Short mmCIF file of C-alpha atoms in Angstrom, two decimals:
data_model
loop_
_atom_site.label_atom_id
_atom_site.label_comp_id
_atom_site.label_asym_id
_atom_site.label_seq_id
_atom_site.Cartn_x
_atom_site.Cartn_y
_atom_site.Cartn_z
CA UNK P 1 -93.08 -61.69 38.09
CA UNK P 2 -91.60 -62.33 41.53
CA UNK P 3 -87.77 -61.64 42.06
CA UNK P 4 -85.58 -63.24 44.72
CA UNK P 5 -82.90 -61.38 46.29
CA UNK P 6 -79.87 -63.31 47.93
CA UNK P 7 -77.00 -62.06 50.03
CA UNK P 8 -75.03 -61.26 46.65
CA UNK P 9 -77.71 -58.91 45.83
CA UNK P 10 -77.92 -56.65 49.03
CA UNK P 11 -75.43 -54.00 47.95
CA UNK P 12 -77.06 -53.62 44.83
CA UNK P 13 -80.49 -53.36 46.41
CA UNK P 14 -78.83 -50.86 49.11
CA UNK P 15 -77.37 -48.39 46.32
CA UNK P 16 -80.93 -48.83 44.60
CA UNK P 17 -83.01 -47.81 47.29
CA UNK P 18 -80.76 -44.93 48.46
CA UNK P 19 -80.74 -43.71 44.32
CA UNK P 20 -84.61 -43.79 44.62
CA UNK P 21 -84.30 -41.56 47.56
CA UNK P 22 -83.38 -38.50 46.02
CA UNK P 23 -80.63 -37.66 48.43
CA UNK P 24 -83.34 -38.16 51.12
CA UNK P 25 -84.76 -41.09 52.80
CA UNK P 26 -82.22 -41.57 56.13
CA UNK P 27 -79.06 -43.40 56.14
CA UNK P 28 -79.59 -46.75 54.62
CA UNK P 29 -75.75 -48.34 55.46
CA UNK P 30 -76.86 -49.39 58.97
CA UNK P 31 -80.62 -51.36 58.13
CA UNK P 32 -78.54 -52.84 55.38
CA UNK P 33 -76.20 -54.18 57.68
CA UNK P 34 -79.44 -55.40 59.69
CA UNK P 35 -80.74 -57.06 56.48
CA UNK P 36 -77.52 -58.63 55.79
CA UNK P 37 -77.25 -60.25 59.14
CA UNK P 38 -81.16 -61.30 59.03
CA UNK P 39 -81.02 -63.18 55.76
CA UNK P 40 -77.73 -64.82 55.80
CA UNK P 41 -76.96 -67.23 53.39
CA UNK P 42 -81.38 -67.41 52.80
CA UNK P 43 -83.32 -65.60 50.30
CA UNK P 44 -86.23 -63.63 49.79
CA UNK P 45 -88.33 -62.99 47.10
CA UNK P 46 -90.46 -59.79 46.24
CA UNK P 47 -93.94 -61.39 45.36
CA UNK P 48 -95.90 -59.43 42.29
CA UNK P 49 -99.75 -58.86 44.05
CA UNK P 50 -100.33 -61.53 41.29
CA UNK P 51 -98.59 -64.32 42.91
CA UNK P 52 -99.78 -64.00 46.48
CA UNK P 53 -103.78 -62.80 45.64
CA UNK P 54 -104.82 -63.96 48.95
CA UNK P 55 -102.49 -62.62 51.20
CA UNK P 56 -103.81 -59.31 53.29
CA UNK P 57 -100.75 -56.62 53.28
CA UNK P 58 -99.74 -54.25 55.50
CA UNK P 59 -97.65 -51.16 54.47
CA UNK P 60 -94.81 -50.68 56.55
CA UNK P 61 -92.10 -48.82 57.66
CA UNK P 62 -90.35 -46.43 59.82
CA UNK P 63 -91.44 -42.55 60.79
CA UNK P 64 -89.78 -40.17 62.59
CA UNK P 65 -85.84 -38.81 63.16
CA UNK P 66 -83.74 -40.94 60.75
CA UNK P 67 -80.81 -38.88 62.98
CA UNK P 68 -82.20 -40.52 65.93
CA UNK P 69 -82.91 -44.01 64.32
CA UNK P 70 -79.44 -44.18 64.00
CA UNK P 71 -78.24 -44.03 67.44
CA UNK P 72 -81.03 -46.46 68.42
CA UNK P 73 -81.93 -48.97 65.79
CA UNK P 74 -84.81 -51.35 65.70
CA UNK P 75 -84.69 -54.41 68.24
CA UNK P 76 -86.97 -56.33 65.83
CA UNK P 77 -90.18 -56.36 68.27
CA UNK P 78 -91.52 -53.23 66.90
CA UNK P 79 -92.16 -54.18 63.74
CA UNK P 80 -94.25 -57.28 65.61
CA UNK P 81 -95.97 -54.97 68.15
CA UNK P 82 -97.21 -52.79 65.53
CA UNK P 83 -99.04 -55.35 63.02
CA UNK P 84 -100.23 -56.96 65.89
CA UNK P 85 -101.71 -53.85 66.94
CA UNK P 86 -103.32 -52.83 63.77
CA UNK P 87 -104.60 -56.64 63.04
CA UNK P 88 -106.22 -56.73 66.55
CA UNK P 89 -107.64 -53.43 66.03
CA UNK P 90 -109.23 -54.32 62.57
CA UNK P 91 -109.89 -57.66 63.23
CA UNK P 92 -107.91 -59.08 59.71
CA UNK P 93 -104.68 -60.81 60.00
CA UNK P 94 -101.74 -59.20 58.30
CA UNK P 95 -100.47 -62.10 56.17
CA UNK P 96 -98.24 -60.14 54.35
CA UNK P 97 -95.75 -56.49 53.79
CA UNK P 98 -95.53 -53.93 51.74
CA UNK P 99 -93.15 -50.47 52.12
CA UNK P 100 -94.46 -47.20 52.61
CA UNK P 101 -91.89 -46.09 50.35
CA UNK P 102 -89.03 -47.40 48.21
CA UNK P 103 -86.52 -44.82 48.72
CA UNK P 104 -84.09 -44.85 51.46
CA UNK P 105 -84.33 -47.10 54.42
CA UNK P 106 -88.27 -47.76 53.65
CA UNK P 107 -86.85 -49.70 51.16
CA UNK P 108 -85.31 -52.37 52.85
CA UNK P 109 -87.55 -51.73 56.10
CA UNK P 110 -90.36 -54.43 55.39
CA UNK P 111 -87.88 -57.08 54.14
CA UNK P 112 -86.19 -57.00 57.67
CA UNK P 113 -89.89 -56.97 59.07
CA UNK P 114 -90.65 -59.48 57.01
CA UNK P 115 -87.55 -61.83 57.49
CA UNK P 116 -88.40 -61.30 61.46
CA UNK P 117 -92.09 -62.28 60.96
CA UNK P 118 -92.11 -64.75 58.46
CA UNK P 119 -94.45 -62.89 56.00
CA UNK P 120 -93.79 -62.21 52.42
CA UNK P 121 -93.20 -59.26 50.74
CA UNK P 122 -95.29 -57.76 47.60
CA UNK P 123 -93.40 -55.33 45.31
CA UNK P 124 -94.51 -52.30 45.59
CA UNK P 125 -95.01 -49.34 47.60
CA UNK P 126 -97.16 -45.79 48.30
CA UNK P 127 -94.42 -43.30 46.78
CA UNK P 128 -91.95 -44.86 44.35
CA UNK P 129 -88.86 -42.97 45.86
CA UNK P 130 -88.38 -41.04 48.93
CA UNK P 131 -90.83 -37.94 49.91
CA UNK P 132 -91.14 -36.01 53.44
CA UNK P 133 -94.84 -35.94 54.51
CA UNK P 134 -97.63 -38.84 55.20
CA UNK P 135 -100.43 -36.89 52.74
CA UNK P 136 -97.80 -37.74 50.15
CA UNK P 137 -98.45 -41.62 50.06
CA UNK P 138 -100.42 -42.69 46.86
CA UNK P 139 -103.06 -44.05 48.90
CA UNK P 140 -104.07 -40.63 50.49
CA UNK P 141 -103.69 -39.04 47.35
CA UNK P 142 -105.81 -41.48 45.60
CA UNK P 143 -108.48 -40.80 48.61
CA UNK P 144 -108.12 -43.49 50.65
CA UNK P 145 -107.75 -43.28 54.16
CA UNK P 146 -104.49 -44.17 55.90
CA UNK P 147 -106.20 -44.94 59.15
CA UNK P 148 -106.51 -46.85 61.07
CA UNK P 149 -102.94 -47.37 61.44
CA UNK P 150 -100.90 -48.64 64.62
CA UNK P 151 -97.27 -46.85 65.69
CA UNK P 152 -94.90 -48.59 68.17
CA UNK P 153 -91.71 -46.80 68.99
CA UNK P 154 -88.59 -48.81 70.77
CA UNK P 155 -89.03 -48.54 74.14
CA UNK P 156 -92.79 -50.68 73.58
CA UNK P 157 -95.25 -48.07 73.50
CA UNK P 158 -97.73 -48.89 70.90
CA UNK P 159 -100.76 -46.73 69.84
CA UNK P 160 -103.68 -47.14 67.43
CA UNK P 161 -104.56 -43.94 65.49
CA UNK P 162 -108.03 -44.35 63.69
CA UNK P 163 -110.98 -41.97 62.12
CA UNK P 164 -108.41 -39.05 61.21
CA UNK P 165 -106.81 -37.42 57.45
CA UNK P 166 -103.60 -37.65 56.52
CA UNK P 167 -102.80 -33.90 58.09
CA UNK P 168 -104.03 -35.50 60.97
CA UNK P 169 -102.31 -38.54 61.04
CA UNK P 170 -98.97 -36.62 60.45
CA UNK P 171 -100.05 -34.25 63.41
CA UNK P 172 -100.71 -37.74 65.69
CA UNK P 173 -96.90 -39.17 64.35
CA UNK P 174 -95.08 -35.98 64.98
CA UNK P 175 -96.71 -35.93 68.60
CA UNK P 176 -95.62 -39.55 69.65
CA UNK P 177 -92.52 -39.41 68.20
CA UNK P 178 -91.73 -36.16 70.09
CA UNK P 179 -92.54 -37.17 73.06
CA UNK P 180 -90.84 -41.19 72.75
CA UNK P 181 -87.68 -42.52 71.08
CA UNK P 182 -87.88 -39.97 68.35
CA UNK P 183 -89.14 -42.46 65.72
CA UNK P 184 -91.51 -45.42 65.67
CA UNK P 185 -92.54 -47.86 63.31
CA UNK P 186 -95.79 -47.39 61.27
CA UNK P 187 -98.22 -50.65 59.87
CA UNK P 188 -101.28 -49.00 58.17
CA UNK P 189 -104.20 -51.44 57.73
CA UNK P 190 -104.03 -54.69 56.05
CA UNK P 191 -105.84 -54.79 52.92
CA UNK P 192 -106.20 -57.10 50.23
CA UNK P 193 -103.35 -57.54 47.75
CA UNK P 194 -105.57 -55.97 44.75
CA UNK P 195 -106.73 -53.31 46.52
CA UNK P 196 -103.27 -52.54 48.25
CA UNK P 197 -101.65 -52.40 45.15
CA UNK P 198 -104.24 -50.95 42.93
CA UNK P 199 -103.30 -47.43 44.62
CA UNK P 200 -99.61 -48.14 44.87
CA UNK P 201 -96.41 -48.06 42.92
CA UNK P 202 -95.77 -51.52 41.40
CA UNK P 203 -92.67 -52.97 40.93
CA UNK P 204 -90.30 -50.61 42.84
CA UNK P 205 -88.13 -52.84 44.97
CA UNK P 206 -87.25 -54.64 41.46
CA UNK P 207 -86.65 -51.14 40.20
CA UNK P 208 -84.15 -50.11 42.74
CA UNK P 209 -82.02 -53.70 42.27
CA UNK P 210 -81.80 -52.97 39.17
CA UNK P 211 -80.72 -49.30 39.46
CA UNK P 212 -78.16 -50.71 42.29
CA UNK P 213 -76.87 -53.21 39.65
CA UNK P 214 -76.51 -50.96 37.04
CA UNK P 215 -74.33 -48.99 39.00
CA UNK P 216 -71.86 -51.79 40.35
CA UNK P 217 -71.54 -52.37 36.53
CA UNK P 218 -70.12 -48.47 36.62
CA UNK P 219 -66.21 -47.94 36.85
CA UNK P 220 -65.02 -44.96 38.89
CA UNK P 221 -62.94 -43.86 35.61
CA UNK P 222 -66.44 -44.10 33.43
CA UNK P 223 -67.16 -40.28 32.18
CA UNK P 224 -69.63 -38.59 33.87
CA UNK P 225 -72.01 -38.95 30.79
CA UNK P 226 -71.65 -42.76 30.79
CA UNK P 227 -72.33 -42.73 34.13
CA UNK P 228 -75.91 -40.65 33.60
CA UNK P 229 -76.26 -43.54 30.42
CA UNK P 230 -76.10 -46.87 32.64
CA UNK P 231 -77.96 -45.43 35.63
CA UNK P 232 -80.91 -45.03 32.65
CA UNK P 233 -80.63 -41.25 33.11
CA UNK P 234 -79.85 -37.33 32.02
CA UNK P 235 -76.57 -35.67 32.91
CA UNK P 236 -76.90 -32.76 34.25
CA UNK P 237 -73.16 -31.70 35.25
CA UNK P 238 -69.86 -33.11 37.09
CA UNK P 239 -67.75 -30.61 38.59
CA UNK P 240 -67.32 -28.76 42.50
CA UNK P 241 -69.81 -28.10 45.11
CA UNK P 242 -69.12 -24.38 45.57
CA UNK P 243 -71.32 -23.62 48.15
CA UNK P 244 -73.56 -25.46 50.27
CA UNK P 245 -76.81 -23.18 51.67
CA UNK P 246 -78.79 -24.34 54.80
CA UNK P 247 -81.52 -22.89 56.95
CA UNK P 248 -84.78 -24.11 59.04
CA UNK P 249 -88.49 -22.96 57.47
CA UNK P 250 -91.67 -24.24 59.77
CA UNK P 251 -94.59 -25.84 58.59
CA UNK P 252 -97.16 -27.00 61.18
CA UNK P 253 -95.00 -26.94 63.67
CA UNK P 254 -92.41 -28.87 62.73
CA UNK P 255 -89.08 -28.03 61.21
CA UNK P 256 -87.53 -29.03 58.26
CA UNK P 257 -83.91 -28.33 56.60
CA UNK P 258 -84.03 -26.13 53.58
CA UNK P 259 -80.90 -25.31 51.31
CA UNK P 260 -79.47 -25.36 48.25
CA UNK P 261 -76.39 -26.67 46.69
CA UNK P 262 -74.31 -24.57 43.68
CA UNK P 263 -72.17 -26.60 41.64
CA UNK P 264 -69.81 -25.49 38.63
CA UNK P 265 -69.57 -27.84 36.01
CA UNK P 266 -65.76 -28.86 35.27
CA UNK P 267 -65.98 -29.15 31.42
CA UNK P 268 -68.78 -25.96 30.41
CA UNK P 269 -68.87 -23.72 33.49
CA UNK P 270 -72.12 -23.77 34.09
CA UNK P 271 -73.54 -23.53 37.17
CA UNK P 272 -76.17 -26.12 38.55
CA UNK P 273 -78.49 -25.19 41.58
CA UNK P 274 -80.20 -27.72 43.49
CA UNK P 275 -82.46 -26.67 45.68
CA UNK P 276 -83.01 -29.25 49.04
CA UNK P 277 -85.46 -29.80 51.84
CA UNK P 278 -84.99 -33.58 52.74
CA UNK P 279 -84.71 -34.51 49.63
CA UNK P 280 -83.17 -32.91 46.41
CA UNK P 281 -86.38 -31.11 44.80
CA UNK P 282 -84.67 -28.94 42.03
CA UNK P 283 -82.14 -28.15 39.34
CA UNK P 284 -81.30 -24.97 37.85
CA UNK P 285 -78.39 -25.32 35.27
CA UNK P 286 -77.80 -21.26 34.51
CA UNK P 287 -81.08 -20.15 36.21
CA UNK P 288 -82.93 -22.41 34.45
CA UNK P 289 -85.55 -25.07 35.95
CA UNK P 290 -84.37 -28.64 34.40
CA UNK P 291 -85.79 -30.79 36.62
CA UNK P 292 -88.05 -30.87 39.41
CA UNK P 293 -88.94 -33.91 42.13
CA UNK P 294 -91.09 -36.48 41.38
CA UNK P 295 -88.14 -36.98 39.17
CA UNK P 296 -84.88 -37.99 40.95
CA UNK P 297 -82.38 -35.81 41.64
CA UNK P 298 -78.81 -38.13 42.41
CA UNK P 299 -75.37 -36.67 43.58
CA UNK P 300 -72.60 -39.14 43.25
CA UNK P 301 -69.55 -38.74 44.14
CA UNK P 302 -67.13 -38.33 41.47
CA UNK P 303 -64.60 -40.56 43.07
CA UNK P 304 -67.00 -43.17 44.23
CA UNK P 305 -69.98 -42.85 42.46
CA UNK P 306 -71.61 -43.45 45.79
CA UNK P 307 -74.84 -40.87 46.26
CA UNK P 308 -74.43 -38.32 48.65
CA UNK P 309 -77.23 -37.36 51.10
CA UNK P 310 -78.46 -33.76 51.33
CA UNK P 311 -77.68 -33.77 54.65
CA UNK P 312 -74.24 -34.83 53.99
CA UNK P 313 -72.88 -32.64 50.91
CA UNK P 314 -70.13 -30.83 51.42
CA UNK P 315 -68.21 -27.54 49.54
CA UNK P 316 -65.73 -28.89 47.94
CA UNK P 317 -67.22 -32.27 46.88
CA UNK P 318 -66.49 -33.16 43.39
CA UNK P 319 -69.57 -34.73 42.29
CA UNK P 320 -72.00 -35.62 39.32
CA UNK P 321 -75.30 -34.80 39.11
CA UNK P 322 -77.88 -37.40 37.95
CA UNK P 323 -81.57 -36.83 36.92
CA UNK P 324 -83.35 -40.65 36.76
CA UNK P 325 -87.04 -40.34 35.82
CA UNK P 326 -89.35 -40.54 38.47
CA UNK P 327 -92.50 -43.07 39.05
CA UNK P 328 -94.84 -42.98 36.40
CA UNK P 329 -97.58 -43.20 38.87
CA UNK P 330 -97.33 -39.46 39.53
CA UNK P 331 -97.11 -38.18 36.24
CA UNK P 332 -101.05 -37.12 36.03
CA UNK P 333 -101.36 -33.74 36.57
CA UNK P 334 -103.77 -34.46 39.61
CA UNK P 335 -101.15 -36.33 41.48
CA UNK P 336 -98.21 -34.16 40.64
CA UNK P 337 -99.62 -31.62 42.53
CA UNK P 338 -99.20 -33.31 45.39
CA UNK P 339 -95.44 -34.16 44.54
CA UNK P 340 -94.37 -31.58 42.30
CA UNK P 341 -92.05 -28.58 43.42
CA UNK P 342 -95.27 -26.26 44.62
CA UNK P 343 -96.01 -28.45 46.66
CA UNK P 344 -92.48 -27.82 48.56
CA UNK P 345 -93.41 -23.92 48.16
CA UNK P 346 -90.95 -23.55 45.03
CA UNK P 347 -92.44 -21.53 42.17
CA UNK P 348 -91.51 -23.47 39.58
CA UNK P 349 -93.53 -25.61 37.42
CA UNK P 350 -92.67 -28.92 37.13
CA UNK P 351 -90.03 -30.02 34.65
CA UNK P 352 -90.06 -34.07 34.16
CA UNK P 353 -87.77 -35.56 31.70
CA UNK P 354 -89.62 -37.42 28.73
CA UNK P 355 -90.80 -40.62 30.12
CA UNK P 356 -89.21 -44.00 28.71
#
């Protein structure tokens, strides 16, 4: 069933996607803004596969530096350049866009894409939330190649990678982006609606409205476990960040953020650990694993009720701390690995709440 979103449904659909990122997933406030000027008083609907079975989709969004996106955002012709690119190179016409990923600005990536190119949008997307590495889209975990793929970056460099894995795909991305604006936008190949979606995670752009309207239906005065209730969730504490951890690990030469947040709860004392890399990965309430990423981990402030980013928690935050259940698409044990906390280097089996 298709869903149409109009202007008076783009805040909920910017909370949404910035829930399903996890704390991760780059600052979404400025592409909504983008989205919000693009549609206007218009709409746009996000097809089901089932209503557009002809149309040949091409998963899109952006890679690289959200810090840098932000000081340079998208002129519009790079989303152009790059399907161009990868329809030339394959010789299929992409008649239609799909995210990479639903969480953070991925989310509303393709529906500014697709409002620029006139192509609609299918509902669904390779990860179901937000998550840090390319090998980590369903499609290469499924074992299906993510190549060939086209990149164009701002100032109108475009490249075709083709005949490489995922690791070497993500080796090929970190290298342009390095050595260009710091981020580009990626099409991968257009497929056929079935076969695009038959790998994917269905449904997720209708998820996050819906998580983004259940929270506008939230009052700041609502407990913290009513809060946990209408997001569709677990509570797992509402009190003060107490101390905010940070430091860099490499992997493969690149660098990412690790840290870990403590917070006291207000009411029992306890003390809840998350532990962060892009995105929050894992809560400890009294040195105790509760849940682990592909899960969702959500800080909102207490005030607010707005999610805070990892990168922008604070000591002294008062906050609540959300767990939403992940995707069920990577809840077989052969996926998980891919998404679970070992995956992240955490030695911790993972700890999903009890699926709905």
């Amino acid at each position: 069933m298709s869903t149409v979103v109009r202007e008076q449904d783009l805040t909920a659909l910017v909370v949404g996607v910035t829930l399903l990122g996890s704390g991760g997933g780059g600052d979404t406030g400025a592409f909504g803004r983008m989205l919000r000027r693009q549609l206007g008083a218009g709409e746009l609907v996000l097809r089901d596969a089932t209503d557009v079975p002809d149309v040949s989709v091409s998963p899109i969004g952006v890679v690289g530096a959200t810090s840098v996106l932000m000081e340079k955002l998208p002129g519009g012709g790079e989303f152009d350049a790059a399907v161009r690119a990868v329809s030339r190179w394959t010789g299929t016409e992409v008649t239609g866009l799909m995210p990479l990923e639903a969480g953070g600005l991925n989310g509303l990536t393709p529906l500014i894409a697709a409002l620029d190119l006139g192509l609609p949008v299918v509902d669904a997307d390779l990860m179901g939330r937000a998550l840090p590495r390319l090998d980590q889209f369903s499609w290469a975990v499924a074992g299906r190649p993510l190549t060939p793929c086209a990149l164009s970056e701002p100032s109108g460099q475009v490249i075709v990678v083709d005949n490489v894995d995922a690791a070497g795909l993500e080796r090929a991305v970190r290298s342009f982006v390095a050595q260009t604006g710091g981020w580009a936008v990626l099409a991968l190949a257009p497929t056929a609606v079935g076969a695009a979606t038959a790998d994917a995670v269905q449904g997720s752009l209708t998820r996050a409205l819906a998580l983004g309207r259940a929270h506008a239906a939230l009052d700041s005065d609502t407990t913290p476990s009513v809060v946990a209730a209408g997001l569709g969730g677990r509570l797992l504490g509402a009190g003060r960040v107490e101390e905010v951890a940070r430091h860099l690990i490499a992997d493969g030469g690149a660098a990412f953020g690790r840290g870990s947040v403590c917070v006291v709860d207000a009411g029992s004392r306890a003390v809840i650990r998350i532990e962060t890399e892009n995105e929050y990965l894992l809560a400890l309430v009294d040195g105790i694993p509760v849940v682990t990423t592909p899960d969702l981990l959500c800080v909102l402030d207490r005030r607010t009720l707005q999610p805070i980013a990892v990168d922008a928690i604070r000591t002294g935050d008062e906050v609540v701390v959300v767990a939403l259940p992940g995707p069920a698409w990577w809840r077989r044990p052969d996926r998980l690995a891919h998404v679970g906390p070992q995956a992240f280097g955490l030695s911790c089996p993972p700890q999903l709440l009890e699926a709905s």
